[in-house]
Structure formats: structure tokens, C-alpha cells
CSV table of C-alpha atoms in Angstrom, one decimal:
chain,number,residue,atom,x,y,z
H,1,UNK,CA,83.1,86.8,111.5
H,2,UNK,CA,80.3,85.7,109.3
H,3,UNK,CA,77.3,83.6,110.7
H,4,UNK,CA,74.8,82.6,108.4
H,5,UNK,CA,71.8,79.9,109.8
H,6,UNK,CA,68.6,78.8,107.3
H,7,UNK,CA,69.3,81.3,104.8
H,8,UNK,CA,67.0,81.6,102.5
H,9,UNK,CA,66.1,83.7,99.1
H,10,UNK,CA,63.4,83.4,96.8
H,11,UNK,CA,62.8,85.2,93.7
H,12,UNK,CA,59.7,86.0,91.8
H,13,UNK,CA,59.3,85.5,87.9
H,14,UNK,CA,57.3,84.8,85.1
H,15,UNK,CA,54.0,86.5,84.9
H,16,UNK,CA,51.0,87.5,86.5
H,17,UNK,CA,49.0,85.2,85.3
H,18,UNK,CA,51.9,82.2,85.5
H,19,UNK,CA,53.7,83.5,88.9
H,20,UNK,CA,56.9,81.5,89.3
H,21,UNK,CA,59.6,81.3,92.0
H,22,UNK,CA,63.3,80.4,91.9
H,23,UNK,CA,64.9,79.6,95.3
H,24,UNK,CA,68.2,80.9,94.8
H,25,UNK,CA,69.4,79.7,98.2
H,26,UNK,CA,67.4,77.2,100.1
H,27,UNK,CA,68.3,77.0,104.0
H,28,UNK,CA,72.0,78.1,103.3
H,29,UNK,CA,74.3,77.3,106.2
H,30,UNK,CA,78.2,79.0,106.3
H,31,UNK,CA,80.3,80.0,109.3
H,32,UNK,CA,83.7,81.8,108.8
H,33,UNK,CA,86.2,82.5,111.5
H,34,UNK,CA,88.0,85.9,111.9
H,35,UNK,CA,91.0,85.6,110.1
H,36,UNK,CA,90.2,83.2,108.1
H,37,UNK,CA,90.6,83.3,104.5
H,38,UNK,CA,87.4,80.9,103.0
H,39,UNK,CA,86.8,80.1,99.2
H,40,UNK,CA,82.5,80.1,98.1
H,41,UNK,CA,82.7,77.5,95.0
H,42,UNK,CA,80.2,76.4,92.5
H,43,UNK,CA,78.6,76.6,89.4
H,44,UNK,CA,76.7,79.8,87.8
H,45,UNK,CA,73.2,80.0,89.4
H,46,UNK,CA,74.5,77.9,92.7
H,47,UNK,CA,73.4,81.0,94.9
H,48,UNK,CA,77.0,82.6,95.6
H,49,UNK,CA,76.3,86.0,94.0
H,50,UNK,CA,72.7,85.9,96.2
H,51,UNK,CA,74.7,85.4,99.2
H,52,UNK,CA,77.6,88.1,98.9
H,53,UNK,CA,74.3,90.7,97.9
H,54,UNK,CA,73.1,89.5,101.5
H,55,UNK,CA,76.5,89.5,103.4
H,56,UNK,CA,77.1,93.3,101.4
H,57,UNK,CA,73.7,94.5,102.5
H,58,UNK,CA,72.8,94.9,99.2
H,59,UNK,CA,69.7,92.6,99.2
H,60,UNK,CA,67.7,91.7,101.8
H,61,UNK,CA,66.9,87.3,103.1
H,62,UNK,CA,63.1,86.2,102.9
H,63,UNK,CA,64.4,83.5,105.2
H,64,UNK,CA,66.9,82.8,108.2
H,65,UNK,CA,69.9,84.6,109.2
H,66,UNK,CA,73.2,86.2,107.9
H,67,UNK,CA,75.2,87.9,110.6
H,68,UNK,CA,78.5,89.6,109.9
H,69,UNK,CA,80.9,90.2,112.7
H,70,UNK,CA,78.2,90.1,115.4
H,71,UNK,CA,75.7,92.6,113.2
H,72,UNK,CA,72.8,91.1,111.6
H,73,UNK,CA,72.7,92.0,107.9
H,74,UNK,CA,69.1,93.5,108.1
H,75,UNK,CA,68.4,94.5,111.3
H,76,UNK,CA,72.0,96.7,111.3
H,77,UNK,CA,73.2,97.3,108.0
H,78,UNK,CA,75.2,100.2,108.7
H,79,UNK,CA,77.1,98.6,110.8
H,80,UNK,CA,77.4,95.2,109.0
H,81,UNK,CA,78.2,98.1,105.7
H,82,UNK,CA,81.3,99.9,108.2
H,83,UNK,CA,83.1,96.0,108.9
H,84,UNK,CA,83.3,95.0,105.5
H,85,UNK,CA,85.3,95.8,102.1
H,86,UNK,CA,83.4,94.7,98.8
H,87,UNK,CA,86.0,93.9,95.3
H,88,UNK,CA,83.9,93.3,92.5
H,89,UNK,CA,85.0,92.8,88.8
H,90,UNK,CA,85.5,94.1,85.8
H,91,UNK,CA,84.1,98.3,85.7
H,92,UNK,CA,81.6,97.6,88.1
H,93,UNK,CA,82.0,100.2,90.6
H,94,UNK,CA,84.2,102.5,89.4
H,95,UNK,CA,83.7,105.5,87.8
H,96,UNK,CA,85.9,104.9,84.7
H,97,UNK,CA,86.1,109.3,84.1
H,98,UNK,CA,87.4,109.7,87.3
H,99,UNK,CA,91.4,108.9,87.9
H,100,UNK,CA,92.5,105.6,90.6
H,101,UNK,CA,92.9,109.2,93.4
H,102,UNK,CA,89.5,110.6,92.9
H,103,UNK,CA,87.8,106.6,93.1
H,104,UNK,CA,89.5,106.2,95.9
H,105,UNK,CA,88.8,109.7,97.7
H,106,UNK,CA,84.7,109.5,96.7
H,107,UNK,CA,84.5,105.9,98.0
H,108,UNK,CA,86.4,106.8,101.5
H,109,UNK,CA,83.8,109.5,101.5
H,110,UNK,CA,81.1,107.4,101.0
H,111,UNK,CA,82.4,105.5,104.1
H,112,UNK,CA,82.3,108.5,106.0
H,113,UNK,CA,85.9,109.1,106.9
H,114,UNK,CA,86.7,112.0,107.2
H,115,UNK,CA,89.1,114.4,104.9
H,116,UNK,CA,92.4,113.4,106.4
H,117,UNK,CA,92.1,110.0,106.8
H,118,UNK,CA,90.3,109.8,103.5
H,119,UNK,CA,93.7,111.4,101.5
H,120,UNK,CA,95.9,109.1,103.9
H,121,UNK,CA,94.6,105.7,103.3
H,122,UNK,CA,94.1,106.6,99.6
H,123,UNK,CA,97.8,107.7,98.9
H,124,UNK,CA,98.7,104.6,101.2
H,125,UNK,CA,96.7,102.2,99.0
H,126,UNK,CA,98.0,103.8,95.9
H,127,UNK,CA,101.6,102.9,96.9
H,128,UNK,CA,100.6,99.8,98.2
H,129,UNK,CA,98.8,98.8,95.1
H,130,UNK,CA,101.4,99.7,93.1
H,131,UNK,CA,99.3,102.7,91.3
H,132,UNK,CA,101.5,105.3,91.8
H,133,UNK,CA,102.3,105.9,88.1
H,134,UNK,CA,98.7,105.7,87.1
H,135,UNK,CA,97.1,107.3,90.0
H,136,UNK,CA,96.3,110.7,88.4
H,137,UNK,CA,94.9,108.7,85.2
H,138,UNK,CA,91.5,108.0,84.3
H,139,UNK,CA,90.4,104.6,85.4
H,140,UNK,CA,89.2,103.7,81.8
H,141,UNK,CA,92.8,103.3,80.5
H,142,UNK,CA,93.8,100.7,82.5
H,143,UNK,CA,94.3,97.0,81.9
H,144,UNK,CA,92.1,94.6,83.8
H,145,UNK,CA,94.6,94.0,86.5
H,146,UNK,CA,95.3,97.6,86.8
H,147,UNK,CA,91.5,98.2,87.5
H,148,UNK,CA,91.5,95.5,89.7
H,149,UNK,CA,93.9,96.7,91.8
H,150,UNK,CA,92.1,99.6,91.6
H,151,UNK,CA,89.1,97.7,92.9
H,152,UNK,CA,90.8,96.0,95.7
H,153,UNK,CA,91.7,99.5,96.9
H,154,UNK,CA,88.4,100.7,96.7
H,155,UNK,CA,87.4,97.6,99.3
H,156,UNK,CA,90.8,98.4,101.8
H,157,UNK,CA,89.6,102.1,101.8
H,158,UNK,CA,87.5,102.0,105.0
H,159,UNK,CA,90.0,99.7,106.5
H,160,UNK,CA,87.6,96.6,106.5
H,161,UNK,CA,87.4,93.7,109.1
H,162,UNK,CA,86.4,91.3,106.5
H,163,UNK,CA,87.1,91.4,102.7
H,164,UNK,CA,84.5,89.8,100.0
H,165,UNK,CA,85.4,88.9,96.7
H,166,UNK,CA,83.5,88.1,93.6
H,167,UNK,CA,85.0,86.8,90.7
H,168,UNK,CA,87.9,89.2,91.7
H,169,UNK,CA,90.0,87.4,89.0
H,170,UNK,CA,87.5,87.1,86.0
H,171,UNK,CA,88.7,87.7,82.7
H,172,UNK,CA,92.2,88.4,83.9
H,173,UNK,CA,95.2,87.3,82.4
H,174,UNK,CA,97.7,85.0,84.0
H,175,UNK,CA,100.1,88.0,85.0
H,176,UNK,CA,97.3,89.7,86.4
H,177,UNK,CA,96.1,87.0,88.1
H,178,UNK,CA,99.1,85.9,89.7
H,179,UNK,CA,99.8,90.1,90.9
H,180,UNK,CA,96.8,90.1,92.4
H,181,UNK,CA,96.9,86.4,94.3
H,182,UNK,CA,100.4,88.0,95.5
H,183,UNK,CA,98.0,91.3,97.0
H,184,UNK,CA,95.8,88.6,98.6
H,185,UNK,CA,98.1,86.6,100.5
H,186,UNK,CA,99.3,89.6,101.9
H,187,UNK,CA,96.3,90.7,103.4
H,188,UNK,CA,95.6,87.1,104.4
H,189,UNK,CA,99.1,87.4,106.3
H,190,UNK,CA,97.8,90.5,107.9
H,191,UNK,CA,94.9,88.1,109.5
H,192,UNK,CA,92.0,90.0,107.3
H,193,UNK,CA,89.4,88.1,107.0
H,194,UNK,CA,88.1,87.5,103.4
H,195,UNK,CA,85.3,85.5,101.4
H,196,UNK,CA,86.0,84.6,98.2
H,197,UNK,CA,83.3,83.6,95.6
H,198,UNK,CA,85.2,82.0,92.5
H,199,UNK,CA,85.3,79.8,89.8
H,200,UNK,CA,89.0,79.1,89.7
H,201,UNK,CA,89.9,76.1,91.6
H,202,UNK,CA,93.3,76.8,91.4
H,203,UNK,CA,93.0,80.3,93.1
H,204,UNK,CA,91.2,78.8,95.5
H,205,UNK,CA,93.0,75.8,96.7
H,206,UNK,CA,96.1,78.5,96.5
H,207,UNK,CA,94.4,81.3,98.6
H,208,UNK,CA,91.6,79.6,100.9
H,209,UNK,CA,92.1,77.9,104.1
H,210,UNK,CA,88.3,76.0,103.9
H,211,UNK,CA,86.4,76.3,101.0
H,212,UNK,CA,82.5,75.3,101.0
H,213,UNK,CA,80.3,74.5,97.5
H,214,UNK,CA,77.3,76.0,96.9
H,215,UNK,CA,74.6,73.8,94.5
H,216,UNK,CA,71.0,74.9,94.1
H,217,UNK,CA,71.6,77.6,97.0
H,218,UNK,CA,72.6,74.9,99.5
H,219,UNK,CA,76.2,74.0,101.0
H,220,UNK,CA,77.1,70.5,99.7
H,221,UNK,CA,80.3,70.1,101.6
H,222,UNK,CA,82.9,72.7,103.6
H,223,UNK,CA,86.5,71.2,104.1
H,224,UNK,CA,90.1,72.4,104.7
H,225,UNK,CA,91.5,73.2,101.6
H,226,UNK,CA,94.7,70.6,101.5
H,227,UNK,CA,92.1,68.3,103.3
H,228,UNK,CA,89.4,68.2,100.6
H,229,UNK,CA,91.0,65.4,98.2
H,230,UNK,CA,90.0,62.9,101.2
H,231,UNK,CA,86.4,63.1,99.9
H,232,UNK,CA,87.2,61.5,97.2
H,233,UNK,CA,88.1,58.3,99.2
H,234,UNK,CA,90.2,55.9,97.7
H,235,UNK,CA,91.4,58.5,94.2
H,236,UNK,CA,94.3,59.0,93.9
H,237,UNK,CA,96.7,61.9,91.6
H,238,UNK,CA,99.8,60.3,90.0
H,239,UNK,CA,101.8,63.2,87.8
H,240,UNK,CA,104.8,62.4,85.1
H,241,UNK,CA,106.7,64.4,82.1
H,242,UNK,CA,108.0,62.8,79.4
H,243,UNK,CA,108.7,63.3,75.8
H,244,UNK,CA,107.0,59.9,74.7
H,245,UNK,CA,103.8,60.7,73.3
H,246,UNK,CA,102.9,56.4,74.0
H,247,UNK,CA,102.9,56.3,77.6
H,248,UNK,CA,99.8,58.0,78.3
H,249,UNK,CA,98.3,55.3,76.1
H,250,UNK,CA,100.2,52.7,78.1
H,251,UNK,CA,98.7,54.0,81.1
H,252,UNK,CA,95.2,54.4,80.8
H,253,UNK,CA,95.1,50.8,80.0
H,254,UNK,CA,96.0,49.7,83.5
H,255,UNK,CA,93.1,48.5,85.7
H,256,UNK,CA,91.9,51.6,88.2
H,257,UNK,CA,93.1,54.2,85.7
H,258,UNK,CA,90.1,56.5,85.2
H,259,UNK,CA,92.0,59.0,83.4
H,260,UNK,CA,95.1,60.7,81.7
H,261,UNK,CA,95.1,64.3,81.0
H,262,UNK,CA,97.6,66.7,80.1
H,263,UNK,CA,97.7,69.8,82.2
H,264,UNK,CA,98.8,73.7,81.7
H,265,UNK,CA,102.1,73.0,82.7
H,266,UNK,CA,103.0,70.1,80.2
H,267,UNK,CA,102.5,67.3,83.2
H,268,UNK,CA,100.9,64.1,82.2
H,269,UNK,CA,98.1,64.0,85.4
H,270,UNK,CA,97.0,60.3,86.2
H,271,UNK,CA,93.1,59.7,87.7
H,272,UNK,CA,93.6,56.4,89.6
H,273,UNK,CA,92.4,54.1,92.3
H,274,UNK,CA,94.8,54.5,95.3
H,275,UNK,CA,96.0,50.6,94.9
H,276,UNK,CA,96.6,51.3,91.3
H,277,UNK,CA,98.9,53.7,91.9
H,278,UNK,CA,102.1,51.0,92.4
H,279,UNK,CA,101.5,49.6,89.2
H,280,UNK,CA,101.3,53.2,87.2
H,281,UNK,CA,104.4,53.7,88.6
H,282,UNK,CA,105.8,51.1,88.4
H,283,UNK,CA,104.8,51.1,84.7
H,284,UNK,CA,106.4,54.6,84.0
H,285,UNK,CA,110.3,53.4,86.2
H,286,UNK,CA,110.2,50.6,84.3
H,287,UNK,CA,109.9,53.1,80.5
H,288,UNK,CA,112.6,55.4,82.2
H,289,UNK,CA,110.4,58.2,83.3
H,290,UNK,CA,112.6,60.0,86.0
H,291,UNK,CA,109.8,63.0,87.2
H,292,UNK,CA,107.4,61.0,88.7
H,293,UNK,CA,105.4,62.3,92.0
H,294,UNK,CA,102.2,61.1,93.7
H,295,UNK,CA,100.0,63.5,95.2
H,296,UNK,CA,96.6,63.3,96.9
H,297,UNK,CA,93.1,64.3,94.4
H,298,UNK,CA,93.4,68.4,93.6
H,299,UNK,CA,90.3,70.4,94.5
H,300,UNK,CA,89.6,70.6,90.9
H,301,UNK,CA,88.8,66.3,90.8
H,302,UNK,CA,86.4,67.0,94.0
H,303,UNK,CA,84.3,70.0,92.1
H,304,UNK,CA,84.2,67.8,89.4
H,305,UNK,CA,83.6,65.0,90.9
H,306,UNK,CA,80.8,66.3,92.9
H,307,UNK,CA,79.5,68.5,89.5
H,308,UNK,CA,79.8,66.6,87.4
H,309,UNK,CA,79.1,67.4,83.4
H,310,UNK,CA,77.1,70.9,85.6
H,311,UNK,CA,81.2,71.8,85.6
H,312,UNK,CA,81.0,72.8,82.0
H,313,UNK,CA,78.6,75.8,82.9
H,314,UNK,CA,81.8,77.3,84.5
């Protein structure tokens, strides 16, 4: 579905008299299979925005290839612009006057469907969506998630072959956030095909089959999603609960332990070398700790990992 060889964008600053360039993607390589549902990771300024302006049509390479579907992105943008579904966030690309309905009817215009199919697939989505209530209400009352639910229509309206997300969840709360993961999945079970550029690790090792990082407008690595720990070699994930407020103490003096951190759910999460990980258990059996599991690196350890202190520019 996507096919993108060499790709490459550069932009022109400063001044006249000191001309400057920034490459924001240097020979960018990324192929995505119909039906798949990838993840597009990495830091601000890695070159993911750049690339989902190319995939969208919206700006043009100076270098290489994008091809979408078949369609390459410059040479047939209309078409490439008829396969695809863009969800932005936050009020970009709505018209916050206008009521969920009348978004929904301009952008199926915009597609060039006609009338009838137009008012079918908007009162669909509404119901869908769960914007029944709020249909007939102007977009700039609702909450974040309502409006992205709102944008998420907007991208289904033309009945797209692939979906492409930016930052759909940024600035969302946690209900919000786990609503719309719940839309996703359904349209992933459908066998849409979507791109999703994001800084949430979580929503990506939860939504996306393969996910690829982008640094300095290159692809560092793309990997199966419940694959990507093995690049991290011989780490390892131990996780524990417990009420004494010692043991992580206990732990991270035991040789291989890199690190104990407490995570959003109130586990105790263990960085270790895999042939450290009999002794930290064995450590937290012998203190009584019953919830105990051992799981392979999270996709969060690899972005950091391969980031390293860049991860704080998230």
C-alpha cells in the first residue's frame, strides 16, 4: 500500500546572504502492506510530519519516491488524494462554527461524492462514532476526544483504502485515549490499512503490527511490534508489586540490574541482563513477593535505548 524508495526532502532557511538547508528526510526507505496497521516513531524533528505531508499530497519530495497504493504521490495526486483518509489533531481541520453533520457533509463534498452517498456515510459515521447526541452541535464545544472522533470521521468519509494518523492522540486524556484506540482496532479488524505517526509507545506497541523509527529523516530500524524487544539482545523486563518500599533498593544492587522504576500502574519494572534475571527473582520469592512475572524488553526500553537522552524532546 505505501512504497517509499530514497526519499528525500530538503528545506531552505536562513537568509540570503547565509542560505542554509535542513534535510528533513535523507534517503527515507518504508514499505507498508495492505492491511497492515504500521506505527512511524521518533523524536520531534525526526522527519515523520515531512513524510505524512508527502504520503497526503500535501508537499511535494526533492528526492526519490513515495507511492501510495500503486499512485505515485506527485505524478498522480488525485488519485493517491481519493485512496487515502488523513486524522490530524487537535482543531486542525475542522471548522469549529460548523456542527460534527455539516464537517462531515463539506469534507464528503470535498471528496467529490456525490449528495446521497455524502448524507449516508456521514449519518453512518455519526452513529458509528458515537456522535449522535452532539451531531447537530458546533464542533467548538466538544472535548478533545469528541473532536477527535470527529476527526477520524472526517478521514472514513471517502471510504479510504489507507488511514494516516498524526499524533491522533495528542493532548488527550486517558478516557479519550483508550475510546479512540477501541475505534482503531476496529478498523484495523476491518483490514484498513493505517500509518500511524506517534509518540506514545504504548499506543503503538498496542495498535501497530511493525513499527519503524525515524532519526534525522532516516529509518533506524522496522520490526514486528511483539518482536522489537529482541534488539535489545540479552535485556531483559522483570515486573513485581509489593507494599515494601526496600525491595527496589535490594534489587538494584544485584549485578546486571540497570534499573528499577516504578510504572503508571503501581508495578515495580526491573531493567536487567537476561542471566540476571534468576537471581532478581529469586531475590523477590525469597522476601515473599507473590506477583512476580518476566517479560521480554517493552518498545518503550528500545526507543530509549536507541534515543537515548534525544527521548526527553518527546
Amino acid at each position: 500500500m505505501i512504497e517509499v524508495e530514497d526519499l528525500c526532502r530538503v528545506y531552505e532557511t536562513g537568509t540570503r546572504r547565509n542560505p542554509k538547508q535542513v534535510r528533513a528526510l535523507d534517503r527515507m526507505r518504508l514499505h507498508v502492506p495492505e492491511g497492515e496497521t504500521h506505527g512511524l516513531l521518533g523524536p520531534n524533528g525526526a522527519g515523520k510530519t515531512t513524510l505524512v505531508k508527502i504520503l497526503s499530497t500535501v508537499l511535494t519530495p526533492t528526492g526519490g519516491h513515495a507511492r501510495v497504493d500503486g499512485a505515485d504521490v506527485v505524478r498522480a495526486p488525485k488519485q493517491v488524494r481519493a485512496t487515502i483518509g488523513l486524522v490530524l489533531g487537535g482543531d486542525r481541520g475542522l471548522y469549529t462554527r460548523l456542527s460534527a453533520r455539516q464537517n462531515l457533509r463539506f469534507w464528503g463534498a470535498a471528496a467529490r461524492l456525490d449528495r446521497r452517498t455524502v448524507q449516508r456515510r456521514a449519518d453512518e459515521l455519526i452513529e458509528r462514532l458515537g456522535l449522535g447526541e452532539w451531531a447537530d452541535q458546533p464542533v467548538e464545544r466538544f472535548s478533545r476526544g469528541m473532536k477527535q472522533r470527529v476527526h477520524l470521521a472526517r478521514g472514513l468519509i471517502g471510504d479510504p483504502r489507507l488511514l494516516i494518523l498524526d499524533e491522533p492522540t495528542a493532548g488527550m486524556d486517558p478516557v479519550a485515549c483508550r475510546e479512540f484506540r477501541t475505534l482503531v482496532r476496529s478498523l484495523r479488524a476491518q483490514g484498513t490499512t493505517m500509518l500511524i505517526a506517534t509518540h506514545d509507545m504504548v499506543e503503538a506497541e498496542q495498535l501497530c503490527e511493525r513499527v519503524t523509527l525515524v532519526d534525522h529523516g532516516r529509518a533506524v530500524f522496522c520490526e514486528n511490534t511483539r518482536e522489537v524487544g529482541r534488539l535489545l539482545g540479552g535485556d531483559a523486563r522483570v515486573e513485581f508489586v509489593d507494599d515494601d518500599l526496600s525491595l527496589p533498593d535490594l534489587v538494584r544492587g544485584l549485578p546486571g540490574v540497570s534499573a528499577v522504576d516504578l510504572d503508571d500502574e503501581g508495578r515495580w519494572v526491573v531493567a536487567a541482563k537476561r542471566d540476571a534475571v534468576p537471581a532478581v527473582m529469586g531475590l523477590l520469592a525469597e522476601k515473599g513477593v507473590r506477583d512476580i512475572a518476566s517479560r521480554p524488553p517493552t518498545l518503550e526500553q528500545v526507543y530509549v535505548r536507541y534515543m537515548g537522552s534525544r527521548g526527553l524532546q518527546l
